[in-house]
CSV table of C-alpha atoms and ligand atoms in Angstrom, one decimal:
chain,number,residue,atom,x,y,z
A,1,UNK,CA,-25.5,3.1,-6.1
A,2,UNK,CA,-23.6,4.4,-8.8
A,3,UNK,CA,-19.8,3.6,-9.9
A,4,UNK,CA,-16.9,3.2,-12.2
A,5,UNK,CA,-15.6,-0.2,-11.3
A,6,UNK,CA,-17.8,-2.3,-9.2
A,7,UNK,CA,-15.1,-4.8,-7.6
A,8,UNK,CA,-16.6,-8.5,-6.7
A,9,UNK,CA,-14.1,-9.7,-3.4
A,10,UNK,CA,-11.8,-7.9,-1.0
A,11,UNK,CA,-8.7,-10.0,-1.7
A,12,UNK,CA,-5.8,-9.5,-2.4
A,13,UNK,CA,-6.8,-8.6,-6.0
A,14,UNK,CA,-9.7,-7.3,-5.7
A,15,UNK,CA,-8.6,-4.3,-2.7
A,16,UNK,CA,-5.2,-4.1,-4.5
A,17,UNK,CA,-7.3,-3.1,-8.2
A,18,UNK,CA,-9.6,-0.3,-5.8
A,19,UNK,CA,-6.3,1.1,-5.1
A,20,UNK,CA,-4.3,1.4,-7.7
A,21,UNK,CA,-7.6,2.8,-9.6
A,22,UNK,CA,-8.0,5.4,-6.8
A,23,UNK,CA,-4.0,6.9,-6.9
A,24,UNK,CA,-5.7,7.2,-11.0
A,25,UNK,CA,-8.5,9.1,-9.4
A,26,UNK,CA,-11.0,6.5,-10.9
A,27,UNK,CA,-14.1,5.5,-8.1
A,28,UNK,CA,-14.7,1.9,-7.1
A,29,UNK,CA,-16.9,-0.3,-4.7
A,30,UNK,CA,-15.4,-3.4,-3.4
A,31,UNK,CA,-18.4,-6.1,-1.9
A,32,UNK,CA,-17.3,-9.2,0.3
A,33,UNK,CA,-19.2,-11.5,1.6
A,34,UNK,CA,-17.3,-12.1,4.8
A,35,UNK,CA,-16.8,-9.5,7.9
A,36,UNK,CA,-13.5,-7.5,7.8
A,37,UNK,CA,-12.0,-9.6,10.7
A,38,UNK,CA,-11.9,-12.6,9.1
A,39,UNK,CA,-10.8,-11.3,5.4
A,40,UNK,CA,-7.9,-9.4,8.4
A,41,UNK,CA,-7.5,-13.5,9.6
A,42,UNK,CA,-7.3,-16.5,7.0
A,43,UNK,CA,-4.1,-17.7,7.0
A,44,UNK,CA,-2.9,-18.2,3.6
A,45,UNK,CA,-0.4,-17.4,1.4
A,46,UNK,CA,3.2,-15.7,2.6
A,47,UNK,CA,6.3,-15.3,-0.5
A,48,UNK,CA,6.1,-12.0,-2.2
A,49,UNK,CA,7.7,-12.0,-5.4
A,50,UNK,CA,9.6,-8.8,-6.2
A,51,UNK,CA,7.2,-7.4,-8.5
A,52,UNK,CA,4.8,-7.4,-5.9
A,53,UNK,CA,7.0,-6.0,-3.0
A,54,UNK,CA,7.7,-3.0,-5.5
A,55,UNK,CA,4.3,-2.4,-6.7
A,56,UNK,CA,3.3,-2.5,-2.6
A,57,UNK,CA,6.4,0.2,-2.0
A,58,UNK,CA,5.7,2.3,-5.0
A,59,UNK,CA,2.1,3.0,-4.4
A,60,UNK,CA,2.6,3.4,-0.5
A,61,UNK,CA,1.6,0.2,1.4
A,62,UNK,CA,4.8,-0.5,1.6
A,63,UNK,CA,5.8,0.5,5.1
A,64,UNK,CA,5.2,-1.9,7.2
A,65,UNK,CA,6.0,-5.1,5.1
A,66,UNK,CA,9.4,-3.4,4.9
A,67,UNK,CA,9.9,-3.3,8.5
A,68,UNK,CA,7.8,-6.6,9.6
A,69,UNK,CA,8.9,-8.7,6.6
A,70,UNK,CA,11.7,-11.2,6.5
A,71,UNK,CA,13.6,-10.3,2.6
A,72,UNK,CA,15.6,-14.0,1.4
A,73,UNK,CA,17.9,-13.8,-1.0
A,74,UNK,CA,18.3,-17.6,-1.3
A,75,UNK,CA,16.2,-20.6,-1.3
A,76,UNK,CA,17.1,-24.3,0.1
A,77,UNK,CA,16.4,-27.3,-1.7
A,78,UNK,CA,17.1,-30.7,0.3
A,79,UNK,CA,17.4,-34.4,-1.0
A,80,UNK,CA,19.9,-37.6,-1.1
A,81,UNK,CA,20.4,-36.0,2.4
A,82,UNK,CA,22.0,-33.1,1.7
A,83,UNK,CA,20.9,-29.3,1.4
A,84,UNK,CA,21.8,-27.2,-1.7
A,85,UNK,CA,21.5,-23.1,-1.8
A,86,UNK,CA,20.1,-21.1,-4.6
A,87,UNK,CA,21.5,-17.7,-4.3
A,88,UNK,CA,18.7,-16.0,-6.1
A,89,UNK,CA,20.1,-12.8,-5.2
A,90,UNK,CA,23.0,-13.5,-7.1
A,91,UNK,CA,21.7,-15.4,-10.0
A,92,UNK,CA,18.6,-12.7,-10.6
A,93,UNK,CA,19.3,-9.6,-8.9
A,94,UNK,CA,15.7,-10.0,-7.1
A,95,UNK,CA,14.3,-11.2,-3.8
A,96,UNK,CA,11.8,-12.8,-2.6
A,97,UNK,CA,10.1,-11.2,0.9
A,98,UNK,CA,8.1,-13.4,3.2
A,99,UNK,CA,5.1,-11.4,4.7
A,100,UNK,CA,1.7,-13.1,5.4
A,101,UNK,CA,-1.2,-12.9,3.2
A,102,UNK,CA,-3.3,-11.6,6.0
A,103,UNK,CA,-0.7,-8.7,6.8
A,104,UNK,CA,-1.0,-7.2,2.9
A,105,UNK,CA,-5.1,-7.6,3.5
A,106,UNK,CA,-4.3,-5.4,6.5
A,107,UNK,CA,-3.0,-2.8,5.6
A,108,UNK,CA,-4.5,-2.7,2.1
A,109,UNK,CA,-7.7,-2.2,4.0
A,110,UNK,CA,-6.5,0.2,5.8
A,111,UNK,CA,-5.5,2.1,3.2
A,112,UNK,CA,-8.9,2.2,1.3
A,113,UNK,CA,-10.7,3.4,4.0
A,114,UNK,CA,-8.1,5.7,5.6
A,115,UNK,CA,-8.7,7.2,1.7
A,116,UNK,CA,-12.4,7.5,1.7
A,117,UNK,CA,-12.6,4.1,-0.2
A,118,UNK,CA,-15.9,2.1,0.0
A,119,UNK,CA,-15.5,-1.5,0.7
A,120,UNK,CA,-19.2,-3.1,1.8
A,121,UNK,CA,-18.3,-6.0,4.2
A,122,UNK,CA,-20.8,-9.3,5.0
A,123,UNK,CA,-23.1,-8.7,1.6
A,124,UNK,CA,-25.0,-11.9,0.8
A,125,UNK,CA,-26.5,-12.9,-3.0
A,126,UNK,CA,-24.1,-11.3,-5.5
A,127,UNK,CA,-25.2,-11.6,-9.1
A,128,UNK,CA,-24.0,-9.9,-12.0
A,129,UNK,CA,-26.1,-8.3,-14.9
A,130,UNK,CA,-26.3,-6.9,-18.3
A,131,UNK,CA,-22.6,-7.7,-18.5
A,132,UNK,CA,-22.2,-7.4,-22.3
A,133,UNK,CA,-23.9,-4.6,-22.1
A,134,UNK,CA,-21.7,-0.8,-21.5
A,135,UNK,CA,-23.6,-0.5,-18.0
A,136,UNK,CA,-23.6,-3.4,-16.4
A,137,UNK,CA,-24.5,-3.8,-12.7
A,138,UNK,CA,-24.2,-6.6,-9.7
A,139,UNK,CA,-27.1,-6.8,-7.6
A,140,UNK,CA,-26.6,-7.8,-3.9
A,141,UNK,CA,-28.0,-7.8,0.1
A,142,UNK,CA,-26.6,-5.9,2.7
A,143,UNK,CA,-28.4,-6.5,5.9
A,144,UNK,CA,-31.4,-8.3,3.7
A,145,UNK,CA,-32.1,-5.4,2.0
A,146,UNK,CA,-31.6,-5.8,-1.5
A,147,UNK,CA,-29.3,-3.4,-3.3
A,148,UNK,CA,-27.8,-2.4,-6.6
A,149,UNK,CA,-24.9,-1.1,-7.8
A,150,UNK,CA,-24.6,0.4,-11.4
A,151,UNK,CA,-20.9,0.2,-13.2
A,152,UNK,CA,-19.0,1.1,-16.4
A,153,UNK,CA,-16.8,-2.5,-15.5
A,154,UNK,CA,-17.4,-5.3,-13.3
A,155,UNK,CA,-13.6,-6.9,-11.4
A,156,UNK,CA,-14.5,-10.2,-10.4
A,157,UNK,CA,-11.8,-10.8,-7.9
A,158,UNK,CA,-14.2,-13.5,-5.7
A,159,UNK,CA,-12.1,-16.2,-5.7
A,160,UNK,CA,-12.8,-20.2,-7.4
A,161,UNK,CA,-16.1,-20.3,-6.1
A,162,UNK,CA,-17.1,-16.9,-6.4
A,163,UNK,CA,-20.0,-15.9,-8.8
A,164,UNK,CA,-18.6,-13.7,-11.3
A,165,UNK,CA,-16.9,-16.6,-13.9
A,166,UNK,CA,-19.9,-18.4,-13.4
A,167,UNK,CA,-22.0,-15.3,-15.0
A,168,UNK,CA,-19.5,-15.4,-18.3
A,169,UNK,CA,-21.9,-17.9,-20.4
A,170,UNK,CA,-20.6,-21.8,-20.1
A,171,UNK,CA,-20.2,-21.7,-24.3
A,172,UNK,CA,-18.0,-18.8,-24.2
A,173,UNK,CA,-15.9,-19.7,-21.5
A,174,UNK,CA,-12.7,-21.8,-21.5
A,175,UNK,CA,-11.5,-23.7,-18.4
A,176,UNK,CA,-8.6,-26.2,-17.8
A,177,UNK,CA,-8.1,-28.3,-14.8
A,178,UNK,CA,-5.6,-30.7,-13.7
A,179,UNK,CA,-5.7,-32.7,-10.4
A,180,UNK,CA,-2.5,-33.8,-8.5
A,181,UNK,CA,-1.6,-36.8,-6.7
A,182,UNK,CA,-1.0,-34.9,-3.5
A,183,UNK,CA,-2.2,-32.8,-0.3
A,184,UNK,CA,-0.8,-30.6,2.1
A,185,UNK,CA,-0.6,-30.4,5.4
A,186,UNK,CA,0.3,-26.9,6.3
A,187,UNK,CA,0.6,-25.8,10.1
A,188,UNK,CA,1.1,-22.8,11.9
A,189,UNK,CA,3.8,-23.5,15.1
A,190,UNK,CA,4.5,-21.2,18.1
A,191,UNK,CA,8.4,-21.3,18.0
A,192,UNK,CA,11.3,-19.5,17.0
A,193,UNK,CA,12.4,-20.1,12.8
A,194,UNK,CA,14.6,-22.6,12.0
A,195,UNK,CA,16.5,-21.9,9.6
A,196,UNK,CA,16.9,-18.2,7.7
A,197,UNK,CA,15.6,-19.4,4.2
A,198,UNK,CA,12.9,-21.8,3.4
A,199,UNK,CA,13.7,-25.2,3.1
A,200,UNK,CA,11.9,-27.3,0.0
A,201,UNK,CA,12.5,-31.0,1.2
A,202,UNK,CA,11.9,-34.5,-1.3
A,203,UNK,CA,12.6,-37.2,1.0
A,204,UNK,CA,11.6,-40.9,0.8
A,205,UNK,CA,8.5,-40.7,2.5
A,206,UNK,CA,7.1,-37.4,1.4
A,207,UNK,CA,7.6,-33.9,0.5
A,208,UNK,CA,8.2,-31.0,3.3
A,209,UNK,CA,8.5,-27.5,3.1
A,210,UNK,CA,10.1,-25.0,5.9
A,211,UNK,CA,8.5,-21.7,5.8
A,212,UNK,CA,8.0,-19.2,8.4
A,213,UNK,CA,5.6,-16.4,8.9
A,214,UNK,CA,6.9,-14.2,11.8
A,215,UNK,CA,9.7,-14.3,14.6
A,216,UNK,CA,7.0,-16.0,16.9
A,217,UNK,CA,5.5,-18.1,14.4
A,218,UNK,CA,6.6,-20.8,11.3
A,219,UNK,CA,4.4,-22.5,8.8
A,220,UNK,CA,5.4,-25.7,8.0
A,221,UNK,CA,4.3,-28.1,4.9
A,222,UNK,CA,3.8,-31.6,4.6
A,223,UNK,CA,2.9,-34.1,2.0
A,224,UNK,CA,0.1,-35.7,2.3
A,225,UNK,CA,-2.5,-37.9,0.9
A,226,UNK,CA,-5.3,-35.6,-0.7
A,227,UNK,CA,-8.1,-38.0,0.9
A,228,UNK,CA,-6.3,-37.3,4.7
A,229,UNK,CA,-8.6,-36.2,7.3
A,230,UNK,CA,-7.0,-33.8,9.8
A,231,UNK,CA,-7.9,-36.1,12.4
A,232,UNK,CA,-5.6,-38.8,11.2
A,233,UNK,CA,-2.9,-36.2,11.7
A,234,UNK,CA,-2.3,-35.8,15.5
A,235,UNK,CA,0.1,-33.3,16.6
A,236,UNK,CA,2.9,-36.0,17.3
A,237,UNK,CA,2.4,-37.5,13.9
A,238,UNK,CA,3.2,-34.0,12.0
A,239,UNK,CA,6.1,-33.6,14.1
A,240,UNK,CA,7.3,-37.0,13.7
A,241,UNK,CA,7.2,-36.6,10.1
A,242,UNK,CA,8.4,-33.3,9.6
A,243,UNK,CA,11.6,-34.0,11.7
A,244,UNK,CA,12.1,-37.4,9.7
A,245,UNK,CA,11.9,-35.2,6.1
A,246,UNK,CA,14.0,-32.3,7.1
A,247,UNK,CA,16.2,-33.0,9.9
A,248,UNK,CA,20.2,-33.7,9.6
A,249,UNK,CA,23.0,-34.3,10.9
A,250,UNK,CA,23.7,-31.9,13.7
A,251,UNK,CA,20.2,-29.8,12.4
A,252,UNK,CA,16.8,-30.2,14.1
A,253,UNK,CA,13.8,-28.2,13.5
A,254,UNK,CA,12.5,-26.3,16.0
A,255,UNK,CA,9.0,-27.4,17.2
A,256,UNK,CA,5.9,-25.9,19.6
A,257,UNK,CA,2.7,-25.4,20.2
A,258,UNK,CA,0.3,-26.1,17.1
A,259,UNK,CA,-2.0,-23.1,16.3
A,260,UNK,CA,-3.4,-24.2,12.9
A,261,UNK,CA,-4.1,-26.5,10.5
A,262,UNK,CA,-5.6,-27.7,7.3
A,263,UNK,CA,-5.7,-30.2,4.5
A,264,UNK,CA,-5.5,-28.9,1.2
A,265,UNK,CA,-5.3,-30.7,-2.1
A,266,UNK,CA,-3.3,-29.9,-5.3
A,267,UNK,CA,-4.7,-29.1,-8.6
A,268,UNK,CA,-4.4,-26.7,-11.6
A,269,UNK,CA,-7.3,-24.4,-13.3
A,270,UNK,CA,-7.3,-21.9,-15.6
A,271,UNK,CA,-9.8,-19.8,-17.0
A,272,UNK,CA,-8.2,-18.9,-20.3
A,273,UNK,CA,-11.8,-16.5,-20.9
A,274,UNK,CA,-10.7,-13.6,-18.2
A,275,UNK,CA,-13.5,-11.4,-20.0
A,276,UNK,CA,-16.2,-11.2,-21.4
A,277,UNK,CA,-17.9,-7.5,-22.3
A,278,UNK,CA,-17.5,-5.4,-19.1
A,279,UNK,CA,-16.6,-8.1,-17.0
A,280,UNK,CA,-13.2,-8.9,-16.0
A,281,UNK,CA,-12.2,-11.7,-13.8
A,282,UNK,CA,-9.1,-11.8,-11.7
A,283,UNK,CA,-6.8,-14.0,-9.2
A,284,UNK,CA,-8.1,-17.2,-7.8
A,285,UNK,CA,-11.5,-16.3,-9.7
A,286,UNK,CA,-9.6,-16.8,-12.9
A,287,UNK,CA,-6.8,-19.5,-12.3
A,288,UNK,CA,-5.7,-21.7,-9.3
A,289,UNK,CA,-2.2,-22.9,-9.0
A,290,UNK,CA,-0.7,-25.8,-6.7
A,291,UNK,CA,1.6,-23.9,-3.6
A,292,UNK,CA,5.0,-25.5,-4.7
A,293,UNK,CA,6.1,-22.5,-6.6
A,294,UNK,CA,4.3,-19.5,-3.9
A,295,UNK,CA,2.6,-18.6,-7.2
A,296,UNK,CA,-1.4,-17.7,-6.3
A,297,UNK,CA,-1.0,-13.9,-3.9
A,298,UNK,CA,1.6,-12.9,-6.6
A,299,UNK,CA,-0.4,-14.0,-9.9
A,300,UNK,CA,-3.6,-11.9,-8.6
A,301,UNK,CA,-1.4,-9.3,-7.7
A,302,UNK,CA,0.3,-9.3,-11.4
A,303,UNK,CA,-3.4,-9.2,-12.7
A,304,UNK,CA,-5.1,-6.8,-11.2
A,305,UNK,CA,-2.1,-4.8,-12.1
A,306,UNK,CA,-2.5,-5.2,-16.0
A,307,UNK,CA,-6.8,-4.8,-15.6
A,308,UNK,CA,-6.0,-1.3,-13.6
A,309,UNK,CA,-3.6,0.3,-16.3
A,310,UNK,CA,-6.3,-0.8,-19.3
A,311,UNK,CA,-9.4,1.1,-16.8
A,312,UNK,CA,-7.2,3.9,-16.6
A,313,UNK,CA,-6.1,4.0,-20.6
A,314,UNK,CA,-10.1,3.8,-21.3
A,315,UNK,CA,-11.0,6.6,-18.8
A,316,UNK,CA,-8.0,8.8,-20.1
A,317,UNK,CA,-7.6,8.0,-23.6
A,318,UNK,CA,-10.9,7.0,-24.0
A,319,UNK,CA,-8.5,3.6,-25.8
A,320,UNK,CA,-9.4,0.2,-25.1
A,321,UNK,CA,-6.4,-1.6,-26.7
A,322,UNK,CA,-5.1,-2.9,-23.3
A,323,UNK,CA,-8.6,-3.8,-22.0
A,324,UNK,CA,-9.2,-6.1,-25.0
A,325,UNK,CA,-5.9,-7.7,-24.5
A,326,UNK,CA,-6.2,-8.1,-20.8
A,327,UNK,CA,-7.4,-12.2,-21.3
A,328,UNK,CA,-4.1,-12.7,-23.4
A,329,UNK,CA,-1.3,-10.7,-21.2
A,330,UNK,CA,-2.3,-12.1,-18.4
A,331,UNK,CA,-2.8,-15.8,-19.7
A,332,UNK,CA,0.5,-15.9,-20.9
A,333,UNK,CA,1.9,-15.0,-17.6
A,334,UNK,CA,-0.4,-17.6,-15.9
A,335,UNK,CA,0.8,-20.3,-17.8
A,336,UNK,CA,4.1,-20.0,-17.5
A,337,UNK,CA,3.2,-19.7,-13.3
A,338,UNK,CA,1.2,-22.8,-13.9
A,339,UNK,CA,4.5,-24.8,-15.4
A,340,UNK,CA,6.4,-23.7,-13.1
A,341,UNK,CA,4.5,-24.4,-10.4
A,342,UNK,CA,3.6,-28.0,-12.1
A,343,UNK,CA,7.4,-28.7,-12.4
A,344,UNK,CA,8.5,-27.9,-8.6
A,345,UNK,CA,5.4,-30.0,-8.1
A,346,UNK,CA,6.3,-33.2,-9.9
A,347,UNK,CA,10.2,-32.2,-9.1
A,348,UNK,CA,9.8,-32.2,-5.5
A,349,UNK,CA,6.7,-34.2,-4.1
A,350,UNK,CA,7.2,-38.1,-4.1
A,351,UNK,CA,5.1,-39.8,-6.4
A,352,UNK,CA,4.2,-43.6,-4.7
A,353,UNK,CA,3.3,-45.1,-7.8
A,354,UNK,CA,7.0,-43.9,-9.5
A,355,UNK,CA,9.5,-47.2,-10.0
A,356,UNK,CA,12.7,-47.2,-8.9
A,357,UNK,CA,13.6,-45.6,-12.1
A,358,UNK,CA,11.2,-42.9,-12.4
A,359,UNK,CA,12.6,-41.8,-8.3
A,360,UNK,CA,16.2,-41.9,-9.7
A,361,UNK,CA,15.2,-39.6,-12.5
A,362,UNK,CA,13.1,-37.3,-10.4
A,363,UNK,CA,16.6,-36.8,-7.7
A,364,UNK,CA,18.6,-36.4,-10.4
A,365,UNK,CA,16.8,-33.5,-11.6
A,366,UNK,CA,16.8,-31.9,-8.7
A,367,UNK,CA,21.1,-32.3,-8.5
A,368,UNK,CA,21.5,-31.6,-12.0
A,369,UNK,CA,19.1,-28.1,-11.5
A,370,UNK,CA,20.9,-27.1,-8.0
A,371,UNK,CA,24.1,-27.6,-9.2
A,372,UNK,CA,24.0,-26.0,-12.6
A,373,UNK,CA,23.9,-22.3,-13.1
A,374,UNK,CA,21.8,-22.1,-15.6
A,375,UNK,CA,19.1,-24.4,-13.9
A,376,UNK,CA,19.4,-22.8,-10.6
A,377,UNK,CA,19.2,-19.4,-12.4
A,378,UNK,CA,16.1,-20.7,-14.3
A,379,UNK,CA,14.7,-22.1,-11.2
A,380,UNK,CA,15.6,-18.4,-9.5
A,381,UNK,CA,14.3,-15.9,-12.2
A,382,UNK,CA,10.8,-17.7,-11.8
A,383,UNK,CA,10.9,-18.3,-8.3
A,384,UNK,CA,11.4,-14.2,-8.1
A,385,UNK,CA,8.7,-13.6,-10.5
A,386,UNK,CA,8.8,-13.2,-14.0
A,387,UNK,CA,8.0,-9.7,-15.5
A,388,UNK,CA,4.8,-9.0,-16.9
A,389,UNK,CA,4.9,-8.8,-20.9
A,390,UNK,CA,3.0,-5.9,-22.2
B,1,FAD,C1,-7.3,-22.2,1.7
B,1,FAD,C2,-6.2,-21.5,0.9
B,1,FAD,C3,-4.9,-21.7,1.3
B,1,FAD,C4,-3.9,-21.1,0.6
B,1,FAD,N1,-2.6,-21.3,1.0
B,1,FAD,C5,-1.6,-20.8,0.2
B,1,FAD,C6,-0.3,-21.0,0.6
B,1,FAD,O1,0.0,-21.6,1.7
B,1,FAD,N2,0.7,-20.5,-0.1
B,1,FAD,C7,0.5,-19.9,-1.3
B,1,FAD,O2,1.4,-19.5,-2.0
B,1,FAD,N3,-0.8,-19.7,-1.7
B,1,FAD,C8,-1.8,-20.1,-1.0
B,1,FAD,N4,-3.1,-19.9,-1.4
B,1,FAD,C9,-3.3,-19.2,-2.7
B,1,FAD,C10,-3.5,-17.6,-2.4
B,1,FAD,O3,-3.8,-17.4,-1.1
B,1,FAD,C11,-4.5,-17.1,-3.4
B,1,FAD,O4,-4.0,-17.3,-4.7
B,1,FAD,C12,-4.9,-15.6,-3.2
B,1,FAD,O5,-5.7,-15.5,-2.1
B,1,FAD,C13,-5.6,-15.1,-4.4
B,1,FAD,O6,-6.1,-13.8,-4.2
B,1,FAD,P1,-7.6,-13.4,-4.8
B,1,FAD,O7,-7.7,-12.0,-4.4
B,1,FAD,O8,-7.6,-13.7,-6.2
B,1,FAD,O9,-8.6,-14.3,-4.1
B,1,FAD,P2,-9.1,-14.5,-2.6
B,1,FAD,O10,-8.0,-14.2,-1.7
B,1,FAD,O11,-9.7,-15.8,-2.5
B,1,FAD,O12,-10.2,-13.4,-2.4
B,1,FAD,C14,-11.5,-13.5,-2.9
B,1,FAD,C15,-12.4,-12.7,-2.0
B,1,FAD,O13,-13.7,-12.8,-2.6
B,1,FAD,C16,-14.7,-13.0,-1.5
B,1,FAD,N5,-15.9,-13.6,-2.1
B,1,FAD,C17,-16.0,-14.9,-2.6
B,1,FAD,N6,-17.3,-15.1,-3.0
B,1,FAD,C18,-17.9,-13.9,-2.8
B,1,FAD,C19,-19.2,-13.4,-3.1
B,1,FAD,N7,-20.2,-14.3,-3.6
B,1,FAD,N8,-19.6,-12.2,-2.8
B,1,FAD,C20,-18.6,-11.3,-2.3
B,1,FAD,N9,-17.4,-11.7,-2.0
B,1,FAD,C21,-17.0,-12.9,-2.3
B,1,FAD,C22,-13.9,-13.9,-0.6
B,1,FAD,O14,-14.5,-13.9,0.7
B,1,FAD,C23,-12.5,-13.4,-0.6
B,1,FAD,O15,-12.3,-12.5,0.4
B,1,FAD,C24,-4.2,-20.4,-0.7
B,1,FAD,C25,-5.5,-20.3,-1.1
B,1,FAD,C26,-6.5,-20.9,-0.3
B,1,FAD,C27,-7.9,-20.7,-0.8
């Protein structure tokens, strides 16, 4: 097989790249590894920045998020008992839209294939070749039988463990990592939302976040240990804690059924090396952020968007100035994602090991950024995403 982008991953960033290159009449192949169905049903992430609820609108996906998806203009922040409203709306002119994960893999698939797209589900043993080389290719299985694909640029959108950075040589590449104190506990419920905005909870005994993911359905957050087993969790547990961390006086979350849930734990990474000759990493394959600031969908997003307007300036200006500054744009903008998402981190989870002190410090941050409006503006511009500097 022959192509102009050979595409490692059909995430977020890796089917969002194949389409933006196809409206620029440039050919890709996307491989994953998993079956369409359950690419169409991981539960993961659900805040769409702005950026990335205009990019989906201006290139046509748009349609359904705008009907199916909830648009918050503010955001809740709760602690010493009381709940305090960012008006992001107000302070930034922006949005933020809450429509699942899985819903923009829907109908980005959709859109591929409804426009002759090529996206080779359930492949087994990628590899990547000849990748400083101007024709590299990624060798692959479908059905046992090996295959190859030949490429003017390899996207390695495969997520953390996928294989593409690995291929970039160890001496050449460039990683960071930072592990947090914390886990969370995210669930799915069966039951009516709660509140209209999300609610960002630091209470005594543990961070909680209020989400929500459809009319029917709400995803709750809670802090946990990192070393929890999901069996130590039974259902009345979660909902014990969660009502302790978020209820008040004359408020009660709604609870139901339990359809899901999982143990994640916190940490930072960054791969400041997002290329190396024709290969390009992007998303979670490049840089992993903690949840707290709804950071990871938008950041591969944001990527993918920078990699697809350097393809196009080599294929139409035959120019590769954007391409070779791909690693640095995009770096800059992860960074700041990853600070951000460090700060509501450390600002909102509660730290056991803190003094007395250190937990007066850590509230008092939180007052002194809801109540000012320059911190609740800062707080706001990143929260809506920040633009992407060219
Ligand atoms: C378990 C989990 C839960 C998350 N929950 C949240 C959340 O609650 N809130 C939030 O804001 N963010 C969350 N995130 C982060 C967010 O979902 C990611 O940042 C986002 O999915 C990144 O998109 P991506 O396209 O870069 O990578 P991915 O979505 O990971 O896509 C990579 C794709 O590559 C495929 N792939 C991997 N290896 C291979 C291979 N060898 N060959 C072919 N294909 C391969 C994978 O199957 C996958 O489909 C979560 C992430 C994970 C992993």
């Amino acid at each position: 097989m022959r192509t102009q982008v050979g595409i490692i991953g059909a995430g977020p960033a890796g089917l969002m790249l194949s389409h933006l290159l196809h409206l620029q009449g440039i050919d890709s192949i996307i491989l994953e590894n998993r079956s369409r169905e359950e690419i169409e049903e991981t539960i993961r992430a659900g805040v769409l920045e702005q950026g990335t609820v205009d990019l989906l609108n201006d290139t046509g996906i748009g349609e359904r998020m705008m009907r199916e998806g909830q648009v918050h203009d503010g955001v809740e922040f709760q602690f010493n008992g009381m709940r305090h409203r960012i008006n992001m709306k107000k302070r930034t002119g922006k949005c933020i839209t809450v429509y699942a994960q899985h819903e923009v893999i829907k109908d980005l698939v959709a859109a591929r294939l409804e426009a002759g797209g090529k996206i080779i589900f359930n492949v087994s043993d990628v590899s990547l070749a000849d990748i400083d080389t101007s024709q590299p290719k990624i060798y692959f299985r479908q059905n046992g039988v090996a295959e190859e694909i030949d490429c003017d640029f390899i996207a390695g959108c495969d997520g953390y463990h996928g294989p593409s950075r690995q291929t970039i040589p160890a001496k050449k590449r460039k990683e960071i990592k930072h592990v947090y104190p914390f886990g969370w506990l995210g669930i799915l419920a069966e039951t009516a939302p709660s509140h209209p905005e999300l609610i960002y909870s630091n209470h005594e005994t543990g961070f909680a976040l209020i989400s929500t993911r459809s009319p029917e359905i709400q995803r709750y957050y809670l802090q946990v240990d990192p070393t929890d087993c999901l069996d130590e969790w039974s259902d009345d547990r979660i909902w014990t804690e969660l009502h302790k961390r978020v209820d008040m006086d004359g408020w009660s979350l709604n609870d139901g059924p339990i359809i899901q849930k999982s143990i994640v734990s916190m940490r930072s990474f960054i791969c400041e090396t997002m290329q190396y000759g024709r290969l390009f990493i992007a998303g979670d394959a490049a840089h992993i952020v903690p949840p707290t600031g709804a950071k990871g969908l938008n950041l591969a997003i944001a990527d993918v968007q920078v990699l697809a307007k350097g393809i196009v300036q080599y294929y139409d200006q035959n120019e590769l100035n954007l391409l070779e500054r791909y690693s640095q744009i995009c770096t800059r903008r992860v960074w700041k994602a990853q600070r951000f998402s460090a700060w509501m981190t450390q600002m909102l989870h509660r730290n056991f090991k803190h003094t007395p002190f250190e937990y007066g410090l850590q509230l008092a941050e939180l007052d002194s950024v809801t109540s000012s409006i320059a911190g609740a503006t800062y707080l706001a511009e990143n929260y809506v995403g920040l633009p992407i500097e060219w």
